[in-house]
XYZ file of C-alpha atoms in Angstrom:
92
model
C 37.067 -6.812 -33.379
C 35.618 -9.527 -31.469
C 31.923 -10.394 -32.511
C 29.235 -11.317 -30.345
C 29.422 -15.101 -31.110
C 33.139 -15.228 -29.986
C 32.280 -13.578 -26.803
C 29.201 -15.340 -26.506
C 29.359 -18.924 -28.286
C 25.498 -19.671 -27.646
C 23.972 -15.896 -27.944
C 21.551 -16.910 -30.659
C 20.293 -19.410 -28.483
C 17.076 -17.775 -27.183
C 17.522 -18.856 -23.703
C 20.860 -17.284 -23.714
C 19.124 -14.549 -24.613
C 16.522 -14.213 -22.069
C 18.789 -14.906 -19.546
C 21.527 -11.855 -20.444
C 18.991 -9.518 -20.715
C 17.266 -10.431 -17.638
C 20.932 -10.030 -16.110
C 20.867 -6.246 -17.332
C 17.403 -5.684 -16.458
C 17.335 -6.565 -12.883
C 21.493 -4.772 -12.569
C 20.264 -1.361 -13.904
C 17.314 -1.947 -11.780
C 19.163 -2.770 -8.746
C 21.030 -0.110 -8.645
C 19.288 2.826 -10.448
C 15.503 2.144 -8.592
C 16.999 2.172 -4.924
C 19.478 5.226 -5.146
C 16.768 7.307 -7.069
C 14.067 6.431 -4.406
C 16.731 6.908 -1.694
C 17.693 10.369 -2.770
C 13.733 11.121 -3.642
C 12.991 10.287 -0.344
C 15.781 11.668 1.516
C 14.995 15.609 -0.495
C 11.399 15.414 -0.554
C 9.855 13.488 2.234
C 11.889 13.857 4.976
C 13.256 16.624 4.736
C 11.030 19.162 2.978
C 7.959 16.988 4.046
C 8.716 15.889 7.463
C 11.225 18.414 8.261
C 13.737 15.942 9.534
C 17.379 16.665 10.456
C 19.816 15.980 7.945
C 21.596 12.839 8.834
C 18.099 11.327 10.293
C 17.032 11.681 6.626
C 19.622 9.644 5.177
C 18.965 6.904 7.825
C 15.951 6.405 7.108
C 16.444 6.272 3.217
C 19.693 4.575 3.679
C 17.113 1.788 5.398
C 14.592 1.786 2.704
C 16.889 1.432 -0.095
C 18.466 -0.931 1.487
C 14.910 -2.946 1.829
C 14.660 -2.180 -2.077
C 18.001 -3.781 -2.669
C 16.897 -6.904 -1.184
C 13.695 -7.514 -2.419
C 14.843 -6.720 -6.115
C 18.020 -9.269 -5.788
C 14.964 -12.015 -4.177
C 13.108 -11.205 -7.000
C 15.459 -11.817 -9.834
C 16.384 -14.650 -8.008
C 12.612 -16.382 -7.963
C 12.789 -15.490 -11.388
C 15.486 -16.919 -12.707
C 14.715 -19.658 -10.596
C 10.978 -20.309 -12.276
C 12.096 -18.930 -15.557
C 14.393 -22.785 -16.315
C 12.477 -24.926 -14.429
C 11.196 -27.392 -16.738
C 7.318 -28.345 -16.691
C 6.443 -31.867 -16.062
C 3.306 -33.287 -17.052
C 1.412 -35.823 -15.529
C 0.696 -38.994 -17.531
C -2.319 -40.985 -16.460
């Protein structure tokens, strides 16, 4: 069995860390928050709500997850952009 530290060398390193569970974080996000809302909003507003056809229904949820996708994947990337950015201070 291969331990964690094989796999891994630097998991103990608290950066490391951060960093692989942000990873999982923002992957089930990505892909569990935008097909629940698209299938939520396909079922329940469109269709039972708004009485829309069928396939416009799964355009228009198609579209919004779509817009979820995107603003999830810019997120995690500002984050992990901010998140190793070392702070400089300003000697006077």
């Amino acid at each position: 069995m291969v331990s964690m530290s094989e796999f891994i060398p630097n998991f103990n390193d608290p950066v490391v860390k951060s960093s692989i569970y942000n990873l999982f974080a923002y992957s089930f996000t990505i892909l569990i928050f935008p097909l629940g809302s698209m299938f939520f909003l396909k079922y329940i507003v469109f269709e039972k709500y708004m009485e829309l056809e069928n396939k416009d229904a799964m355009m228009f949820s198609a579209i919004i997850a779509i817009i979820e996708v995107h603003a999830v994947l810019f997120y995690w990337i500002y984050h992990s952009y901010k998140e190793h950015k070392p702070k400089t201070f300003k000697n006077d």
